[in-house]
Short mmCIF file of N, CA, C and O in Angstrom, two decimals:
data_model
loop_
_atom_site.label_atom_id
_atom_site.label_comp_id
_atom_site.label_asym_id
_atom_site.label_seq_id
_atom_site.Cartn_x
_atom_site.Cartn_y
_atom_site.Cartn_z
N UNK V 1 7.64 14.73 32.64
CA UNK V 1 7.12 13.38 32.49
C UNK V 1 6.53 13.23 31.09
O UNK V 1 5.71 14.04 30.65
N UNK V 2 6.95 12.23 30.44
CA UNK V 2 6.70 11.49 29.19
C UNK V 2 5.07 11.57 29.52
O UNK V 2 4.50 11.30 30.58
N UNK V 3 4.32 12.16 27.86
CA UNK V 3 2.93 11.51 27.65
C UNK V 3 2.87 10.15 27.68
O UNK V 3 3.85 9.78 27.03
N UNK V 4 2.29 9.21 28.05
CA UNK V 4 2.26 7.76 27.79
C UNK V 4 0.96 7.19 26.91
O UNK V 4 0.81 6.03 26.50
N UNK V 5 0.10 8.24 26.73
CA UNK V 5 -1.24 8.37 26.14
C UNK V 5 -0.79 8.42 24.51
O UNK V 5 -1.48 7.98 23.59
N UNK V 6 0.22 8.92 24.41
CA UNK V 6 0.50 9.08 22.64
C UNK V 6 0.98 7.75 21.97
O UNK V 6 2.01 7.18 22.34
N UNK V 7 0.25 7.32 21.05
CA UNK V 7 1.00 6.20 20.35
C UNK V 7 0.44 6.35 18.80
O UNK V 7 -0.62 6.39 18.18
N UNK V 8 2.40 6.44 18.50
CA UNK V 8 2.89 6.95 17.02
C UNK V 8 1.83 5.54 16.51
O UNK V 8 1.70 4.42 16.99
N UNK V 9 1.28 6.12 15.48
CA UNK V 9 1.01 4.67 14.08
C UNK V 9 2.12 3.81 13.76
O UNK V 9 2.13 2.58 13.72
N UNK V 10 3.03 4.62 13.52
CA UNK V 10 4.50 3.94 12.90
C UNK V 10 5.00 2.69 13.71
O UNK V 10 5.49 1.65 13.27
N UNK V 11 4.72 3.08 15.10
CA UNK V 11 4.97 2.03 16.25
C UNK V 11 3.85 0.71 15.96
O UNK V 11 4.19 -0.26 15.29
N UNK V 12 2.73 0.84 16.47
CA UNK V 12 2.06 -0.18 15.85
C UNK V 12 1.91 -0.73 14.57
O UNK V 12 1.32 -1.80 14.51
N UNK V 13 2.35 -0.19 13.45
CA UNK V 13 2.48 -0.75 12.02
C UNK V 13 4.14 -1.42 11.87
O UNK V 13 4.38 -2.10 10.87
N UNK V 14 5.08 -1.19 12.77
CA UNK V 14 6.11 -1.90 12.93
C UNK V 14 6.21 -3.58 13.81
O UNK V 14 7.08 -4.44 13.89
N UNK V 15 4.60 -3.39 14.43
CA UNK V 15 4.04 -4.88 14.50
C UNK V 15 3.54 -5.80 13.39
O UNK V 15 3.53 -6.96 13.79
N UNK V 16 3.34 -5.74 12.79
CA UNK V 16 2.61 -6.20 11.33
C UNK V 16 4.13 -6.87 10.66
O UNK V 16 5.27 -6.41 10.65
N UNK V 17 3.61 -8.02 10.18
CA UNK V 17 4.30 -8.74 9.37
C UNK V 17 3.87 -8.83 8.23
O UNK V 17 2.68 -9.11 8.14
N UNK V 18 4.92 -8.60 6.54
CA UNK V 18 4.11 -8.70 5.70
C UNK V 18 4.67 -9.84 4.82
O UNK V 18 5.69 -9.32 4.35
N UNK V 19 4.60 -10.87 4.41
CA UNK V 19 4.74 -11.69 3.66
C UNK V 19 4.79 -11.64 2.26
O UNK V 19 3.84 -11.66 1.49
N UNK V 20 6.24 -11.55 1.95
CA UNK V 20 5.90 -11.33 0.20
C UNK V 20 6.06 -12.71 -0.75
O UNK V 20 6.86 -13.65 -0.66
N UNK V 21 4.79 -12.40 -1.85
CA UNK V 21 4.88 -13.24 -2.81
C UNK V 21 5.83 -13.40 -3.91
O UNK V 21 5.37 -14.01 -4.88
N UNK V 22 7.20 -12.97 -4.03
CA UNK V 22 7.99 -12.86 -4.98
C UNK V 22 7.29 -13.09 -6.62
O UNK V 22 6.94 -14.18 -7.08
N UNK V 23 7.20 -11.90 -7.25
CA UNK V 23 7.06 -12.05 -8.77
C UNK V 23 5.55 -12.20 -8.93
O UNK V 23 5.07 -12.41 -10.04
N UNK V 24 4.68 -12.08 -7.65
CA UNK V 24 3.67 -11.88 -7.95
C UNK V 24 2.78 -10.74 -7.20
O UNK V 24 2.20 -10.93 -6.13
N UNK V 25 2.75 -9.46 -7.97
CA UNK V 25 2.36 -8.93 -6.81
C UNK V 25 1.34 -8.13 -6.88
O UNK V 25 1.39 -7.23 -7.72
N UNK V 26 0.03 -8.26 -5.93
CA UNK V 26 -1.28 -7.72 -6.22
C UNK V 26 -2.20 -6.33 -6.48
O UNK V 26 -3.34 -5.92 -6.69
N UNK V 27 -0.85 -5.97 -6.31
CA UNK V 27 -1.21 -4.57 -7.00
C UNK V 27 -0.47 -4.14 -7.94
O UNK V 27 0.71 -3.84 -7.75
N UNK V 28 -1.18 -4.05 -9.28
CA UNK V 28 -0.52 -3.41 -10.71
C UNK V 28 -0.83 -1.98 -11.24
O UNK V 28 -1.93 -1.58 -11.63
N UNK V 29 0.49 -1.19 -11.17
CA UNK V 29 -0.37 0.14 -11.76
C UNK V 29 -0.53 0.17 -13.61
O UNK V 29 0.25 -0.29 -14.44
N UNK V 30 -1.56 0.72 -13.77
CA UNK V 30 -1.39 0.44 -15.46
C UNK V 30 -0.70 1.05 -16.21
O UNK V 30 -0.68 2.16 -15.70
N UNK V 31 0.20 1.12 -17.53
CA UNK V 31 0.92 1.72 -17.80
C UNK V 31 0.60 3.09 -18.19
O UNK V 31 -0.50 3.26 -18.72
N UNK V 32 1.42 4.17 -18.00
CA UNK V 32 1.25 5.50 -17.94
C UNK V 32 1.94 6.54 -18.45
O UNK V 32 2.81 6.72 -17.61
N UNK V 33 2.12 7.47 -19.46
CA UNK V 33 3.24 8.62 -19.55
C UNK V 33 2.92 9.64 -18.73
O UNK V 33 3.78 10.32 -18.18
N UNK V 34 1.66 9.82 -18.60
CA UNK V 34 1.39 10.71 -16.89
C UNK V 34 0.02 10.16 -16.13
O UNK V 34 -1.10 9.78 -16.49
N UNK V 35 0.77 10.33 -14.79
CA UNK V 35 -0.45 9.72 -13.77
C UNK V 35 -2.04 10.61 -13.90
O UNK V 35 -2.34 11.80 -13.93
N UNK V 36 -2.63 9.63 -13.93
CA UNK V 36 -3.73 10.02 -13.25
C UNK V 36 -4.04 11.25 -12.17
O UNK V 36 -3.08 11.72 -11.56
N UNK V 37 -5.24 11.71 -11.97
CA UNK V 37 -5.14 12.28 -10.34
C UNK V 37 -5.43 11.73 -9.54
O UNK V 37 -5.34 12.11 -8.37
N UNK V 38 -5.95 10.46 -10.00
CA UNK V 38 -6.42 9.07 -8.96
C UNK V 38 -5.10 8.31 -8.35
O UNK V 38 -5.07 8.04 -7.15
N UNK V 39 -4.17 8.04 -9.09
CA UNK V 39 -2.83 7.82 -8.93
C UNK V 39 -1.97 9.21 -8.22
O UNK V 39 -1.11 9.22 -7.34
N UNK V 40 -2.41 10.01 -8.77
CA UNK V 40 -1.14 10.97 -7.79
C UNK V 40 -2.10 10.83 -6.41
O UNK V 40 -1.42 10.80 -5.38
N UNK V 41 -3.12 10.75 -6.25
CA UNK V 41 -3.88 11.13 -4.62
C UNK V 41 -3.30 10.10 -3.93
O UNK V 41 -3.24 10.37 -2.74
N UNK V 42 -2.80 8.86 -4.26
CA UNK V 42 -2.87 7.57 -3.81
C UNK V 42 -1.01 7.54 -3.28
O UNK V 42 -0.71 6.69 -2.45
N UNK V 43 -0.21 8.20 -3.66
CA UNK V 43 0.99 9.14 -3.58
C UNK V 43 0.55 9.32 -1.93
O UNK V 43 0.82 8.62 -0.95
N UNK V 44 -0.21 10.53 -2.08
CA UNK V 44 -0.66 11.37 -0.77
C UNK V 44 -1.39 10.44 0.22
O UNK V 44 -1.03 10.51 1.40
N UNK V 45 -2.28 9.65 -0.08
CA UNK V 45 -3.53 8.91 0.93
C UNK V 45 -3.14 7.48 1.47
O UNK V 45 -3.61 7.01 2.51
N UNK V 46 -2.04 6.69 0.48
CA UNK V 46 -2.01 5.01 1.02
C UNK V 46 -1.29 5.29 2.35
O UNK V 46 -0.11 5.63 2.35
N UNK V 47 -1.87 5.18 3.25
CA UNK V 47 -1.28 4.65 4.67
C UNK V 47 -0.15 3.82 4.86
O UNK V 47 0.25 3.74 6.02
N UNK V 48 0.51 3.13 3.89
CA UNK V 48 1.23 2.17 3.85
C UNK V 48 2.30 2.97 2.81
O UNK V 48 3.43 2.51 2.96
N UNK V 49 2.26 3.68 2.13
CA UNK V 49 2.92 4.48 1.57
C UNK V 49 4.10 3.91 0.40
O UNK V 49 5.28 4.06 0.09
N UNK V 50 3.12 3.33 0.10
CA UNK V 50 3.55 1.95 -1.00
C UNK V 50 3.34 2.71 -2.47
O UNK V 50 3.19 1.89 -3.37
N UNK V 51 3.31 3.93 -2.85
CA UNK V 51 2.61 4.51 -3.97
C UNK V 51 4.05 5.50 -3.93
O UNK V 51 4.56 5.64 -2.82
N UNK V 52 4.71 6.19 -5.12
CA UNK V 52 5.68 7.14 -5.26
C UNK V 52 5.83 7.10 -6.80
O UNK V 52 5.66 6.25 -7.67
N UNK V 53 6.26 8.57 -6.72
CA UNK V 53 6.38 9.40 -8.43
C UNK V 53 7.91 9.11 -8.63
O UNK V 53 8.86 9.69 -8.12
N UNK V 54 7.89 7.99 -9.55
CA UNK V 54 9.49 8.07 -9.77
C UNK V 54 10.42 9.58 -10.79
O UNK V 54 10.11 10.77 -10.85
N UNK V 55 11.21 9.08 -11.22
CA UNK V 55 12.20 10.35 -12.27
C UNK V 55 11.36 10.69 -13.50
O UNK V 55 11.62 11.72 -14.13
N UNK V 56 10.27 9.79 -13.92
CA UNK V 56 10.25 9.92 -15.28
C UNK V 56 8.45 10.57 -14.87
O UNK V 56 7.63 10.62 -15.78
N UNK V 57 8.04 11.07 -13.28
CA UNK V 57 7.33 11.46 -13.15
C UNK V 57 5.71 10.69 -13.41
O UNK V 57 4.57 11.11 -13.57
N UNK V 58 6.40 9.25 -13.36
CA UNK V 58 5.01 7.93 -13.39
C UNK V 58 4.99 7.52 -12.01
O UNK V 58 5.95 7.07 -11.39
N UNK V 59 3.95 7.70 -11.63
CA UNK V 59 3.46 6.59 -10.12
C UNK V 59 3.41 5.29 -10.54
O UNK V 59 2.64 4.66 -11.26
N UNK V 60 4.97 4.87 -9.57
CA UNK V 60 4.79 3.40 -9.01
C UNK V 60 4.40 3.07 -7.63
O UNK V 60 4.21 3.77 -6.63
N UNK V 61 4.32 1.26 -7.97
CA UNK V 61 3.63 0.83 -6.60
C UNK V 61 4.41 -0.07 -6.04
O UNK V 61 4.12 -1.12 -6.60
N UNK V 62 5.31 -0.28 -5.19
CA UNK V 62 5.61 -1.11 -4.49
C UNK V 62 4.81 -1.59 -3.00
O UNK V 62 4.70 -0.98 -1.94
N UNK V 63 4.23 -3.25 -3.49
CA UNK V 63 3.23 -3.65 -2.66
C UNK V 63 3.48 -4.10 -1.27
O UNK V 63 2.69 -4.20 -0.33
N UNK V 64 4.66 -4.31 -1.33
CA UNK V 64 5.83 -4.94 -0.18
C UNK V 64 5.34 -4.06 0.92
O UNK V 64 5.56 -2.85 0.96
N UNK V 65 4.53 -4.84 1.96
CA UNK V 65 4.10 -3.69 3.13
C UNK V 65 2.88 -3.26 3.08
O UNK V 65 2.43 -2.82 4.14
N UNK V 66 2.08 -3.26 2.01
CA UNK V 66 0.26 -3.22 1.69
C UNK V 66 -0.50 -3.42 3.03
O UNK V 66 -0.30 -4.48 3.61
N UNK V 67 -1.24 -2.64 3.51
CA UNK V 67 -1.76 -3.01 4.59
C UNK V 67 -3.41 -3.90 4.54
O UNK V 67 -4.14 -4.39 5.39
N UNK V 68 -3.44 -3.75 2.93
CA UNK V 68 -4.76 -4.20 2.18
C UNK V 68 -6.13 -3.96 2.91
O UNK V 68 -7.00 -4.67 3.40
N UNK V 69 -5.83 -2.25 2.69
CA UNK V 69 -7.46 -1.30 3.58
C UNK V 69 -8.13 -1.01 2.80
O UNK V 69 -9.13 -0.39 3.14
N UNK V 70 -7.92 -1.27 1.52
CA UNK V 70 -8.84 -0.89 0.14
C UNK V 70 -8.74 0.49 -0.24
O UNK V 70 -9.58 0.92 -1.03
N UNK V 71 -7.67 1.43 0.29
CA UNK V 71 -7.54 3.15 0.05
C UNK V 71 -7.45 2.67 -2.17
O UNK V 71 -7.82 3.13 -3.25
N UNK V 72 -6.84 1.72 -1.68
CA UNK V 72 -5.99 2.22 -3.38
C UNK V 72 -7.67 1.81 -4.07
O UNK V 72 -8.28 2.60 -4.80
N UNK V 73 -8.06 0.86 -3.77
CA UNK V 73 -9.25 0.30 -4.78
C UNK V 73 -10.08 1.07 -4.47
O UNK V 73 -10.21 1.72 -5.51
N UNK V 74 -10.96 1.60 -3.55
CA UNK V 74 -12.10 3.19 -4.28
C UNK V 74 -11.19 4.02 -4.34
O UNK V 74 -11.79 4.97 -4.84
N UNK V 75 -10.17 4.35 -4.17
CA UNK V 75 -9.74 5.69 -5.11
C UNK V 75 -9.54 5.43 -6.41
O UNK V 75 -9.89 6.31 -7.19
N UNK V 76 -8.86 4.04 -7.03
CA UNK V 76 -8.24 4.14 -8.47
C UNK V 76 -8.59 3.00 -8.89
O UNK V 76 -8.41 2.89 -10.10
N UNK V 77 -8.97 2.20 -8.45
CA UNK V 77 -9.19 0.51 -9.49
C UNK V 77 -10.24 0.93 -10.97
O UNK V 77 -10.10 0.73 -12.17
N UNK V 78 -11.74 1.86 -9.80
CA UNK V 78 -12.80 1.87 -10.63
C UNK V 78 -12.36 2.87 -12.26
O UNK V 78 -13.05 2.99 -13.27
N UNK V 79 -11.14 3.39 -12.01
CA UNK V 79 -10.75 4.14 -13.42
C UNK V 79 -9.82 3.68 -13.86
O UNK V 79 -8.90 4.47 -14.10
N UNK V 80 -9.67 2.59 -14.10
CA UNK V 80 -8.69 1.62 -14.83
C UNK V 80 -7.48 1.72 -14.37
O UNK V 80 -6.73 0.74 -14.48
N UNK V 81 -7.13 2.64 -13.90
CA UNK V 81 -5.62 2.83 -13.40
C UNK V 81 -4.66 1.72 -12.68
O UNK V 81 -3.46 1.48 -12.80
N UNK V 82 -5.62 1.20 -11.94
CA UNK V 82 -4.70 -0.05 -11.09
C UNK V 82 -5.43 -1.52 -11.27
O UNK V 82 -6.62 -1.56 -11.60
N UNK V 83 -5.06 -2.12 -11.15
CA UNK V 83 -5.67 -3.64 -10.74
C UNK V 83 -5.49 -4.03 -9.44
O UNK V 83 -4.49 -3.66 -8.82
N UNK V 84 -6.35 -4.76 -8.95
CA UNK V 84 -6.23 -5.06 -7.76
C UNK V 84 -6.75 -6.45 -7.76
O UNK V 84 -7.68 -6.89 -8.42
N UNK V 85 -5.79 -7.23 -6.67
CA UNK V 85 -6.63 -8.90 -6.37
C UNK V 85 -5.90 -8.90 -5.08
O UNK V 85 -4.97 -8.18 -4.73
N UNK V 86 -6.76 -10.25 -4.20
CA UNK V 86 -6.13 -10.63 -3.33
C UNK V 86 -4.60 -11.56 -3.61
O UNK V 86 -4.14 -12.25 -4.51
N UNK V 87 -4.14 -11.04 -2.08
CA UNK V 87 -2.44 -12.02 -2.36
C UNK V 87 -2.94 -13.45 -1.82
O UNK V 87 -3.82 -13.80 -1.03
N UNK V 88 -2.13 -14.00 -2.51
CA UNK V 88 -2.59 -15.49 -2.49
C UNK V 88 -2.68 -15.94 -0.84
O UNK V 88 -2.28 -15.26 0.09
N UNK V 89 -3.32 -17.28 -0.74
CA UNK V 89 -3.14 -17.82 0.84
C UNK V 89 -2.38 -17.56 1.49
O UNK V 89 -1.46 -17.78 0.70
N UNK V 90 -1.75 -17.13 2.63
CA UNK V 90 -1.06 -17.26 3.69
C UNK V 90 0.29 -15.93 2.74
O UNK V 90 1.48 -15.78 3.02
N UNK V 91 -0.37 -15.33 1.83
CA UNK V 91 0.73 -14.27 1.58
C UNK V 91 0.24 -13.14 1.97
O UNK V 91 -0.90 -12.98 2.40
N UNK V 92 1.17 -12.22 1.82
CA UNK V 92 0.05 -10.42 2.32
C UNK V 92 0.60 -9.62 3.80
O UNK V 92 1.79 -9.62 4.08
N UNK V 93 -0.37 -8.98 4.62
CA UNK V 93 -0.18 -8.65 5.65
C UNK V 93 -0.71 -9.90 5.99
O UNK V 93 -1.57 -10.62 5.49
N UNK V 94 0.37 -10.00 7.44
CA UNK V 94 0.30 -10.84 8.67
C UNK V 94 0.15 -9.86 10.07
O UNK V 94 1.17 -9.55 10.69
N UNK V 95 -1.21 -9.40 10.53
CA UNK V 95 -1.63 -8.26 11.32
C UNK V 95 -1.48 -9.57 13.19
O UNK V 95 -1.95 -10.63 13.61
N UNK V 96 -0.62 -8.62 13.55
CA UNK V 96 -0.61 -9.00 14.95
C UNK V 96 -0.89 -8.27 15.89
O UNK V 96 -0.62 -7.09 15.67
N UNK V 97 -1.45 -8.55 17.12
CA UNK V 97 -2.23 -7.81 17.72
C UNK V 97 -2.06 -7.92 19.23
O UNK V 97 -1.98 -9.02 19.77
N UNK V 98 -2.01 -6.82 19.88
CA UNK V 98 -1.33 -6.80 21.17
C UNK V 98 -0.63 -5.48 21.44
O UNK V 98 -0.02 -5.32 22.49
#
């Protein structure tokens, strides 16, 4: 008999709708020839897993999916590394619940 007590994250974060702002997007990493360690942790820690070391070994951010929990802003905003703002009205996560 199946646990019924276990429930994957992945399952409930496949409820969430995220709304993208095309061409505008609220998280900027700053430019870099090597990351940070604030930027590589953020690799390892965003829950949303919106952070990755491309070929040329720079952390990018694709925001598409942001769950906007603030991991990235106290780990990296306060050291210049990223910018952060809210996504505009009615853009962003759309958190549904049930």
């Amino acid at each position: 008999m199946a646990d019924t007590s276990t429930v994957r994250v992945e399952e409930k974060l496949y409820q969430n709708r995220y709304l993208v702002d095309a061409g505008r997007p609220h998280i900027v990493v700053a430019p870099h020839e090597k990351p940070s360690k604030e930027l590589l942790l953020l690799v390892k820690l965003c829950p949303a897993h919106c952070y990755e070391v491309n070929g040329k070994g720079q952390v990018e951010v694709s925001p598409d999916g942001c769950l906007e929990c603030g991991t990235c802003r106290v780990l990296a905003e306060g050291s210049g590394a990223l910018t952060w703002t809210y996504p505009r009205g009615g853009y962003g996560i759309l958190f549904k619940f049930g």
